[in-house]
Coordinates of N, CA and C and ligand atoms in Angstrom, one line a residue:
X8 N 2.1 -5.6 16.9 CA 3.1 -6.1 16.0 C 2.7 -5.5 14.6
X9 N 3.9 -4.9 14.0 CA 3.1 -4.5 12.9 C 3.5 -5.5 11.6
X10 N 3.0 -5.4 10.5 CA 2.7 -6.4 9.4 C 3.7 -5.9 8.3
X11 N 4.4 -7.0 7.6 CA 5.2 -7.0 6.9 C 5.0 -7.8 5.3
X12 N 5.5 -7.6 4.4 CA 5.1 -8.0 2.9 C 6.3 -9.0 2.1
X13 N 5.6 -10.0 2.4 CA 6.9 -11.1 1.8 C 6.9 -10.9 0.1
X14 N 8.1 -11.5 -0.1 CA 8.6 -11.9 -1.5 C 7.5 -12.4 -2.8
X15 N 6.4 -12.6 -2.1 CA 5.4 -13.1 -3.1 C 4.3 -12.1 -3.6
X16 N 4.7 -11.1 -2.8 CA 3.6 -9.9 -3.0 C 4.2 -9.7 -5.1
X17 N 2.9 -10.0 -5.4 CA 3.2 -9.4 -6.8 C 2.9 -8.1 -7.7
X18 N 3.2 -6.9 -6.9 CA 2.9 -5.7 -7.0 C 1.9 -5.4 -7.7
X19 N 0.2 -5.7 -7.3 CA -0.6 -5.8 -7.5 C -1.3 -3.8 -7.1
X20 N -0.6 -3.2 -6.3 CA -0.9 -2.3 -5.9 C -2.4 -1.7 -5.1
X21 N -3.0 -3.3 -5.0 CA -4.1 -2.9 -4.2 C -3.9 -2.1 -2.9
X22 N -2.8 -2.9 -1.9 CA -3.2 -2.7 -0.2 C -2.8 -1.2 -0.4
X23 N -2.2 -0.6 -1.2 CA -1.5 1.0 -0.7 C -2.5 2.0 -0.6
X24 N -3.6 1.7 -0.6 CA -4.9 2.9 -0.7 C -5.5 2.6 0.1
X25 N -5.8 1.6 0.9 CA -6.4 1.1 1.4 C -6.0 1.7 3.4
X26 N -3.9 1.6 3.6 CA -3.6 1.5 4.8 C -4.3 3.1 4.8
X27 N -4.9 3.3 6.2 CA -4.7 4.5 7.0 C -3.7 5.4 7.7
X28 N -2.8 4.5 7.5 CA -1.6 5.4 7.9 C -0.6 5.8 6.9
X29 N -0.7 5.7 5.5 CA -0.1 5.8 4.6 C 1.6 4.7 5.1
X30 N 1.5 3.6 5.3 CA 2.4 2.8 6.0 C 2.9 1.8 4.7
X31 N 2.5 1.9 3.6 CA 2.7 1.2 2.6 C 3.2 1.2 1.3
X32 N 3.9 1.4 0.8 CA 5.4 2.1 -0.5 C 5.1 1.1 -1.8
X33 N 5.1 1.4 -2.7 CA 5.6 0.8 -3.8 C 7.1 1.3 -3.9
X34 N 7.7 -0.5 -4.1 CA 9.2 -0.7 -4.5 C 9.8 0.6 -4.9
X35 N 11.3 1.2 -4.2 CA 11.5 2.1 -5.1 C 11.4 3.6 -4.9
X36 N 10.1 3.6 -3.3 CA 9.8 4.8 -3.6 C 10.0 5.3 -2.1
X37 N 11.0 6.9 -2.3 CA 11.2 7.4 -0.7 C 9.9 7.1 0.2
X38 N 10.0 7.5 1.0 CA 9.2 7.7 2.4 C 9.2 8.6 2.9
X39 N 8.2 8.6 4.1 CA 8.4 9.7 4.8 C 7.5 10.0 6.2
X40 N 8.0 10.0 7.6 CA 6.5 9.8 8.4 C 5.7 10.9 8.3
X41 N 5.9 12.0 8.2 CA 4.6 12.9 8.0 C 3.5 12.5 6.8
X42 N 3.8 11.6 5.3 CA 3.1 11.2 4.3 C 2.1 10.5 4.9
X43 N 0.6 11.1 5.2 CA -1.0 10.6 4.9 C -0.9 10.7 7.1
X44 N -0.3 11.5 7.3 CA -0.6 11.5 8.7 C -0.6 12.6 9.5
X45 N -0.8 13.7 10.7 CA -0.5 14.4 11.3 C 0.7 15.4 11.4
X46 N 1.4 14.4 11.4 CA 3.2 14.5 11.8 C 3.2 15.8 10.6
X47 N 4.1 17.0 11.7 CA 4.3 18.0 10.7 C 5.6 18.0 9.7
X48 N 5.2 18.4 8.3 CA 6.4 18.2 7.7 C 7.7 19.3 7.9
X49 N 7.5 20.3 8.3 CA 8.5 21.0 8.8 C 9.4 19.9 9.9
X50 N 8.5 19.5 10.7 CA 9.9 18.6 12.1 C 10.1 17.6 11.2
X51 N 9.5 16.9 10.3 CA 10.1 15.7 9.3 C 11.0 15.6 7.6
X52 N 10.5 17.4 7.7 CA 11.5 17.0 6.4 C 12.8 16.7 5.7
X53 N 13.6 16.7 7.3 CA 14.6 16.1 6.8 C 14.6 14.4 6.5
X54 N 13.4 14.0 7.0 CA 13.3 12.6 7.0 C 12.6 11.6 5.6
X55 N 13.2 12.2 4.8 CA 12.8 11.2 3.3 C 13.5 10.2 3.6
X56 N 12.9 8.9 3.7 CA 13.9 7.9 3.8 C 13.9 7.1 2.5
X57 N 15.3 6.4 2.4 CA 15.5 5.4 1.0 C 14.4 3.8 1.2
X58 N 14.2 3.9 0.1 CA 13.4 2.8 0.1 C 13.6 1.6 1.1
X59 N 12.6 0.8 1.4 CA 12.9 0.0 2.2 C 13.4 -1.7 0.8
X60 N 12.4 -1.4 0.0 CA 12.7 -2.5 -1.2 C 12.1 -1.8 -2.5
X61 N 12.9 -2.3 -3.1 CA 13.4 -1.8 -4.3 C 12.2 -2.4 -5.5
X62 N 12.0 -3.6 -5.3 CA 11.4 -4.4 -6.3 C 9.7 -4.8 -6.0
X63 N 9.7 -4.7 -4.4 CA 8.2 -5.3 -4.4 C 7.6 -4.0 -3.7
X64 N 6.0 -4.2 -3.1 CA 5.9 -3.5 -2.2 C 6.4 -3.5 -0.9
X65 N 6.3 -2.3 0.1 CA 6.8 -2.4 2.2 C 6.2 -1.9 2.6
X66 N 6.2 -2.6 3.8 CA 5.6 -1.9 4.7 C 6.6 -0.8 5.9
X67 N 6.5 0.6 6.1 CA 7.1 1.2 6.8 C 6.4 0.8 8.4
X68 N 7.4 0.0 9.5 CA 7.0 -0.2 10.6 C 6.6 0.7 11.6
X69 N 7.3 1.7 11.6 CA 6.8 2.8 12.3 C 5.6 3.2 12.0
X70 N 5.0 3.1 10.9 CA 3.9 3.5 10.7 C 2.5 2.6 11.0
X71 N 2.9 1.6 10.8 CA 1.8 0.3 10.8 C 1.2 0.3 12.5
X72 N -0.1 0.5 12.2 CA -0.4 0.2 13.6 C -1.6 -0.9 13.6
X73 N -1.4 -1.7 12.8 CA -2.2 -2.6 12.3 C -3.4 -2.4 12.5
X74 N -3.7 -1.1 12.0 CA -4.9 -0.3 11.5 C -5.7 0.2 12.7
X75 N -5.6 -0.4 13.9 CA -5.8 0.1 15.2 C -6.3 1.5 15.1
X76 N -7.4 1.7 15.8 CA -8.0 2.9 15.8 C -9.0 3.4 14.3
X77 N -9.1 2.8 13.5 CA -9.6 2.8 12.1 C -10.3 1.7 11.5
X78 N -10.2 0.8 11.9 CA -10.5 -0.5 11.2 C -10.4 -1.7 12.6
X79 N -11.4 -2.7 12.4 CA -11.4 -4.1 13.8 C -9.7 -5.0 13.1
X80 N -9.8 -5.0 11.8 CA -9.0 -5.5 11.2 C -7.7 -5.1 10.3
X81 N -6.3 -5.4 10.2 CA -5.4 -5.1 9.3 C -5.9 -5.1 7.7
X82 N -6.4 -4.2 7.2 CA -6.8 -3.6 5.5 C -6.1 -4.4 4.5
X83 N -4.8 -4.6 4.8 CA -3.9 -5.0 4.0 C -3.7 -6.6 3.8
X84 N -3.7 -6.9 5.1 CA -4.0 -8.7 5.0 C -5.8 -9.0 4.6
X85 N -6.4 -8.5 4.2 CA -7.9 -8.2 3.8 C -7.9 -8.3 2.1
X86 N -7.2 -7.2 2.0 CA -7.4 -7.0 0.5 C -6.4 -7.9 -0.5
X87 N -5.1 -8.3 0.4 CA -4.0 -8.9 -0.7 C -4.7 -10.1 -1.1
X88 N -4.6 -10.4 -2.6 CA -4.8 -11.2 -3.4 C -3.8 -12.7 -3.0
X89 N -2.9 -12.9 -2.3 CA -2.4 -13.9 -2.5 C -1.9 -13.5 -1.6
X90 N -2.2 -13.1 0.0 CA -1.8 -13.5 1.1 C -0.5 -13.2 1.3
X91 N 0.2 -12.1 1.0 CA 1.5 -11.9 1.3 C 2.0 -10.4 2.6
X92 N 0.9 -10.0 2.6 CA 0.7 -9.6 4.0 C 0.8 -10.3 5.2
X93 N 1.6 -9.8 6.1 CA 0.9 -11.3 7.3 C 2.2 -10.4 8.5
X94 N 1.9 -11.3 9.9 CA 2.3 -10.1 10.8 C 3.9 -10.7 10.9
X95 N 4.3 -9.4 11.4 CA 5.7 -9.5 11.5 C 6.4 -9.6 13.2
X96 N 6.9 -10.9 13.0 CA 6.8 -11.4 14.5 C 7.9 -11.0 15.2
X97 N 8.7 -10.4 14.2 CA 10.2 -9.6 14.5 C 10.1 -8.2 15.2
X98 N 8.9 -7.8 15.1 CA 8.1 -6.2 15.4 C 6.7 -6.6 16.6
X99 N 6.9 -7.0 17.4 CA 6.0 -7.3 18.2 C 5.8 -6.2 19.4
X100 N 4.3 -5.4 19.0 CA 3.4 -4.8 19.7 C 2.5 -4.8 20.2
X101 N 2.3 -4.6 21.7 CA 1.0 -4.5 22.6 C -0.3 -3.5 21.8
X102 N -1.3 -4.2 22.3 CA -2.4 -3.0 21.3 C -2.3 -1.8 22.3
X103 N -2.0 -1.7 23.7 CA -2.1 -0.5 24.0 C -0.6 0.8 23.5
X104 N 0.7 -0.3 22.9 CA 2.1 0.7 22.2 C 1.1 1.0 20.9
X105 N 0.3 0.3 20.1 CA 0.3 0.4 19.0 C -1.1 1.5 18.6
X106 N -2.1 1.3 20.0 CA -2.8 2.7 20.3 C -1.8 4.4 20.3
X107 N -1.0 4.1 21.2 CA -0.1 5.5 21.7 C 0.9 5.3 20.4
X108 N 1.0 4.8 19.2 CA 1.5 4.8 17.9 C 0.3 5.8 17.0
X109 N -0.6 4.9 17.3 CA -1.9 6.2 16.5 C -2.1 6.8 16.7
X110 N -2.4 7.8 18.0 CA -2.0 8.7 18.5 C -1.2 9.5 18.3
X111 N 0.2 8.8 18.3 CA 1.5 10.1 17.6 C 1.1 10.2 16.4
X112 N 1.1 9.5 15.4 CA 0.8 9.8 14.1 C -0.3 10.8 13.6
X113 N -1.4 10.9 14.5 CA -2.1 10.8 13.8 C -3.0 12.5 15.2
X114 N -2.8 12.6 16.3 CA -3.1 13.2 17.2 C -4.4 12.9 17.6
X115 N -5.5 13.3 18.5 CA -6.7 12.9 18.8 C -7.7 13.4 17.9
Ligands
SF4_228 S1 -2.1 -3.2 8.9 FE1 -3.2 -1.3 8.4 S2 -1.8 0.3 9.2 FE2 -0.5 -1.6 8.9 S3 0.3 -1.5 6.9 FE3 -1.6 -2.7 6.8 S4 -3.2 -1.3 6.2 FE4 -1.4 -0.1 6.9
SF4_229 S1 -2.0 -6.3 -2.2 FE1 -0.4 -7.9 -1.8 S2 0.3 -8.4 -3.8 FE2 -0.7 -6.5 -4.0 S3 0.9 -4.9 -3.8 FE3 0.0 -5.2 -1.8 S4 1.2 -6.8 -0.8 FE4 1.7 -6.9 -3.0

């Protein structure tokens, strides 16, 4: 499952240095899956995507592998100050999809 950033996050900008997958945006700002990963930007550059939110921090889901492969634990629900990280029950993944997620992103 990967982890999602509610309305209370108050753009403190800690967790965004922290993800290893570069899965985490300040409000506002394109995207992109090749950004902090593997993925070549030639097969992605058409893929700048529009913000997911405008005003706070996001988390990009495709990217979140809830740190899997990198960390025992999610970085992001670790470091936020006031607990607005937390998992996203709408996005529910097995650790072995969210292995073969690290994997694509990221190659062996
Ligand atoms: S759980 Fe890990 S991979 Fe997912 S957004 Fe947080 S820091 Fe990034
Ligand atoms: S650490 Fe928490 S409060 Fe700070 S930007 Fe990230 S989600 Fe928002």
């Amino acid at each position: 499952m990967s982890i999602k950033i509610t309305n209370e996050c108050i753009n403190c900008g800690a967790c965004e240095p922290e993800c290893p997958n570069k899965a985490i945006y300040e409000g506002g700002t394109s995207w992109s899956m090749s950004d902090g990963t593997s993925l070549k930007k030639e097969l992605y550059k058409t893929s700048l995507n529009n913000p997911i939110k405008n005003n706070i921090y996001f988390i990009v889901k495709e990217k979140c592998t809830e740190c899997i492969g990198f960390y025992d634990t999610p970085q992001c629900i670790e470091i936020c100050p006031v607990n607005c990280c937390v998992l996203d029950s709408k996005n529910i993944e097995t650790k072995k999809d969210l292995i073969k997620k690290k994997f694509f992103l990221h190659g062996k």
